[in-house]
Amino acid sequence: MGEFRMPALGADMAEGTLTEWLVSPGDRVTKGDPVAVIETAKSAIEVECFESGTVARLLAEPGTVLPVGAALAIIEPAAAPRTTADATPPTAAASRAETPEAARPPLEAPLPTGTAGVRTAEPPAVARGAVRGETGPLVRRLAAERGVDLTAVRGSGRGGRVTRADVEHAAGKGAAVMATRSTRANVPRVRATPYARRLAAELSLDLAVLTGTGENGAVTAADVREHLRGRVPGDGRRSGAQATEPAATRRDKHDLRDKAAGSSPEQALGPATTTTVRAAAGATARADRATAMRRAIAELMSRSKREIPHYYLSSTFDLGAAADWLRAHNHDRPVGERLVPAALLLKATALAVHEVPRLNGFWREDGFVPGDGVHLGIAVSLRDGGLLTPVIHDADALPPAALMARLKDVVRRARTGRLRGTDVSGATLTVSNLGEHGAESVYGVIHPPQVALVGFGTVVERPWAVDGLIGVRPVVTATLSADHRASDGATGARFLTTVGRLLRHPEKL
Amino acid sequence: MKTTYREALREALREALTADERVFLMGEDVGRYGGAFGVSLGLVEEFGPERVRDTPLSESAFTGIGIGSALAGLRPVVEIMTVNFSLLALDQILNNAATLRHMSGGQFSVPLVIRMTTGAGRQLAAQHSHSLEGWYAHIPGIRVLAPATLADARRMLGGALADPDPVVIFEHGSLYNLSGELDEDGAAPGIGAAAVRRPGHDVTLVTYGGSLPKTLAAADVLAADGISAEVVDLRSLRPLDDATVMASVARTHRAVIVDEGWRTGSLAAEVSARITEQAFYDLDASVRRVCSAEVPIPYARALEEAALPQPASIAAAAGEVVGRHG
C-alpha cells in the first residue's frame, strides 16, 4: 500500500493546491501516469505517481491547500509482482472483482503474504533470468515489434524460456487492456473540428466546456475563440459573453466557483464537474496566480541572495563558426526543423559540465552534492510576467536537434501552463538566455539549492580581432554566477573557457 | 493588349513555330479549316502545310505519329478535338508516351505536347462535353496542365514545349471566347505551381480550368454576404502543387473543391484526400466538393446548367462550410 503525497515541485514550494483529480478510485495507474493537477504559486502542474497499482481512495478534495508531504491518495500496489504486468482482465468490472482489496478500506487490506504472494514468489526471478540468458533473437524481435516487455512475461518453454506463443499471448492481453482503458473512461467524446481541437490543446482548454455551433454541433475554432473572449479577466466583453449563456449554465458556474473557493468542500468528484471547476476557477485563479508567483519568486530569490555567496565571471565568445554551421545546417530545412543559437549554447553548457562537474549539482547541509546527470533548468519568462524554470533532462546526451525540440516543447508548455511534475524538478544547473530580449549579458541569481547559473546575452556583431586583423564577428557574452561555497573563481573560469572552446566546434556538439 | 483566350493560344503557337523549327502542329482540321475551335486559324498560311498538318480522323494514328516524331527529335504539338475523342488515343498516351522514359531506363524521352478541349456548357451534348482531366492526372509519366486565364493560355505552351516529357494541356471549351487585357511582356508563369487568384480568409475554393470564372463569380457572391473566399487555381493537375493549397487552407481553415469532373474518383477527391492528409489539424469543417452530376452531360440548356457546378451552388457549399460564423 502506498501513499501518494503532495510532491515538492521545486525548492520554493512549501504547499500546493489540489485542483483536480485525473483518476478515480478503482483506476489502475502505472508509474509515471499523471494522477492529479496541483497548483503551486507559479503554475498548475500535472503530477505523476511514483508507483503502479490501483487507486484505492482519494484523501483530499480538489480545492484543498496541503503542505508538501501530505498524503493525497492511497494507491494499492499492483497485486505485488504478478508475473505479467499486463495481465489485467478485459473489463473494468472484472478487474474490480478479481482484486477485491481495492474496494475495501485500505488499512484492512491483506498484506501481500497471502496466496497471491505465494503464487508469485519465485517465478518472476526465473523469468527474468531466462530473458537475459536464453531468449532467442527472434522472440526478442517479436517482443520489440509488439511492444511487449520481456521481463514481465512468464516463460512457458523449457527452463522458463519465453516462447513466441508467450509473447503473442502477452501482446494480445496488452491490446485488451488498451481497449478497456479507452472505453472505461466513459466520457463521451466531444465533437470538434481538428482545428478547434488543436487550438484548444494549444490553449489548454477543455473541449467539454465548450458549446459547439458547427456541423452537427461540432465545436469549431470560432467557439473556442468565443469562449476565450468570455473568460479573459478584466476584458469588458466578459460580462456580455456571459449574458448570452443559458441561465442554467451561468448559475452552475457560480455554484462551482463558490465551491472551488472552498465554501462547499463536499462537492461530487467526477470528470465533468472537476473540469468545469478548472475552467471556472481558471479566470479568477489567474489574477491571483500573478501575485502568488511574484511572491514565490521574491521568496526564492531573497533566500538565494541571503544564503549564497555569489561570485560572477563573464567571457565573450566568437560565434562565427557556430553561426556558419547553423546557416549550413538550416539551409535546406523547413522552418520547423531549424536550429537557433540557443540550442548550441545549451548543448555547449551541458557538455562543459562534464569537464567541470563542480558546477553541476546542489549545496546541501554544508557540502556539495554532484548532480546525477546534466539536467538543465531553462529560465522561461512568461508573457504576462513571471518566471518558470522547466527542466531538460540529460541535456548533455541530446543531439542539438533533439535539444531544440525539447526546448521548444518545454517553453511552449511552460507558457501554456501544461508543465508536468517531471518538467519542473531535478534541475542541476540553470541557464538564463535573455538573448531574445536584447540584453548583452545577464548576471543571474542562483536557483537554490543549485550552485551555479549560466547566463547568455543576445548575439551581437562586434569588431573582433581574428588572426591579427579586425573583422566583424557575431559574439555572445556568457556569464557565470556561482556559489562560492561550492567552487572558486578558477573553477568557474575553466568552465566558461570550456564553453567557449566547445562553441568553436559546433559540428562536434 | 485586348485579346481573347483563343487568340492567346494562337499567339503562343505562332511564337513556338517561329522560335523553333522542330515545332509543328497537327490534328484534325487544324490546317485549312483553322482548327475546330479556330485556334490555329491562319497558321497554315503563315507556316505552310508541313508545319501545320491536317490529319485523318484517327486519334490513335496521329498521336502515335506525334510520339514517333518526338522520339526522332521533333517537337510536335498534337491537337485532339475533345477529351472524349482522346480516349481513342489513350493507348498511345498511356502505354507509349507516358511509359517510354521509364521502360527505356531513361534512355528515351518523349517531348510531346498534346492539346485538347474539355468540358461542357456549350450545348454540345454528352459525347463532346465531358471533363476527364482527372483520368489523365492519374497517369504517372505525363504532366497535365489546365490554363484558365489569358496569361496561362498565352504562356503555358512555352513551358510545356521545354519539358522533355509528354505534356497534356486541357483547354476548356467555354474559355475560348474569354476576353480581357493581357500584358504583352508578362513573365512566363511556372507550369508546376498553383496560383491564388483571389485572396481571402474564410474559405479556400480550389478549382481549375473552366470552373475558375464560375468560382470567382461565386467568391463575389460570398463577398456580398460578408464571407471572404480565397480562390486557388490549380493550373497544374499533375503534379499537384500541394504547398499552395495547404498554405491557403492553413489561412482559411476551410476548403471547397470545385471540379467539373464527376464526383466519384475525381480530381476533387484527390485534392480532398491530400488536404485531409496534410492539413487535417488546420481544418475547421469537413472538406466539401462541388462536382458535376453523375450523368452524361445533357444537351438541353437548363439540364446542362443544372448538371454543372455553378456560381450559386459553389457559393452555397462555401456558405455551409463557413457556417454562421462569417
Coordinates of N, CA, C and O in Angstrom, one line a residue, chain A residues 193-198 213-215 219-223 225, chain B residues 250 253-254 280-286 288 320-321 324-325:
Chain A
T193 N -13.9 20.1 -34.5 CA -13.2 20.0 -35.7 C -11.7 19.8 -35.4 O -11.3 20.2 -34.3
P194 N -10.9 19.3 -36.3 CA -9.5 19.1 -36.0 C -8.8 20.4 -35.6 O -8.0 20.5 -34.7
Y195 N -9.1 21.5 -36.3 CA -8.5 22.8 -36.0 C -8.9 23.3 -34.6 O -8.1 23.7 -33.8
A196 N -10.2 23.1 -34.2 CA -10.7 23.5 -32.9 C -10.0 22.7 -31.8 O -9.5 23.2 -30.8
R197 N -9.8 21.4 -32.1 CA -9.2 20.5 -31.2 C -7.7 21.0 -31.0 O -7.2 21.0 -29.8
R198 N -7.0 21.3 -32.1 CA -5.7 21.8 -32.0 C -5.6 23.1 -31.2 O -4.7 23.2 -30.3
T213 N -21.1 25.0 -32.3 CA -22.1 25.6 -33.1 C -21.9 25.1 -34.6 O -22.6 25.7 -35.5
G214 N -20.9 24.3 -34.8 CA -20.6 23.9 -36.2 C -21.5 22.8 -36.7 O -22.6 22.5 -36.2
E215 N -21.0 22.1 -37.7 CA -21.8 21.0 -38.3 C -22.1 19.9 -37.3 O -21.3 19.5 -36.5
V219 N -17.7 21.4 -32.1 CA -17.0 22.6 -31.7 C -16.1 23.1 -32.8 O -15.3 22.4 -33.3
T220 N -16.2 24.4 -33.1 CA -15.3 25.0 -34.2 C -14.4 26.0 -33.5 O -14.5 26.3 -32.4
A221 N -13.4 26.4 -34.4 CA -12.4 27.4 -33.9 C -13.1 28.6 -33.4 O -12.7 29.2 -32.4
A222 N -14.2 29.0 -34.0 CA -15.0 30.2 -33.6 C -15.5 30.0 -32.1 O -15.5 30.9 -31.3
D223 N -15.9 28.8 -31.8 CA -16.5 28.5 -30.5 C -15.3 28.7 -29.5 O -15.6 29.2 -28.4
R225 N -12.7 30.5 -29.8 CA -12.4 32.0 -29.6 C -13.4 32.7 -28.8 O -13.1 33.5 -27.9
Chain B
A250 N -4.3 26.5 -44.5 CA -3.8 26.9 -43.2 C -4.3 28.3 -42.8 O -4.4 28.7 -41.6
H253 N -8.7 27.6 -43.0 CA -9.2 26.5 -42.2 C -10.4 25.8 -42.8 O -11.1 25.0 -42.2
R254 N -10.8 26.2 -44.0 CA -12.0 25.5 -44.7 C -11.7 25.4 -46.2 O -11.0 26.2 -46.7
F280 N -4.9 18.3 -41.9 CA -6.1 17.9 -41.1 C -6.2 18.8 -39.9 O -7.3 19.2 -39.6
Y281 N -5.1 19.1 -39.2 CA -5.3 19.9 -38.0 C -5.5 21.4 -38.2 O -5.6 22.2 -37.3
D282 N -5.5 21.8 -39.5 CA -5.9 23.1 -39.8 C -7.4 23.2 -40.2 O -7.9 24.3 -40.4
L283 N -8.1 22.1 -40.3 CA -9.5 22.1 -40.8 C -10.5 22.4 -39.7 O -10.4 21.8 -38.6
D284 N -11.3 23.4 -40.0 CA -12.4 23.7 -39.0 C -13.7 23.3 -39.6 O -14.8 23.7 -39.0
A285 N -13.8 22.6 -40.6 CA -15.0 22.0 -41.1 C -14.6 20.9 -42.1 O -13.5 20.9 -42.6
S286 N -15.5 20.0 -42.4 CA -15.2 18.9 -43.4 C -15.0 19.6 -44.8 O -15.6 20.6 -45.1
R288 N -15.6 20.1 -48.6 CA -16.7 19.8 -49.5 C -16.3 19.8 -50.9 O -15.2 20.4 -51.3
E320 N -22.2 26.9 -46.4 CA -22.4 25.9 -45.4 C -21.1 25.6 -44.6 O -21.2 25.4 -43.4
V321 N -20.0 25.5 -45.4 CA -18.8 25.2 -44.7 C -18.4 26.3 -43.7 O -17.9 26.0 -42.6
R324 N -22.3 29.9 -39.6 CA -22.8 31.2 -39.3 C -21.8 32.2 -38.8 O -22.1 33.3 -38.3
H325 N -20.5 31.6 -38.7 CA -19.5 32.5 -38.0 C -19.0 33.6 -38.9 O -18.4 34.5 -38.3

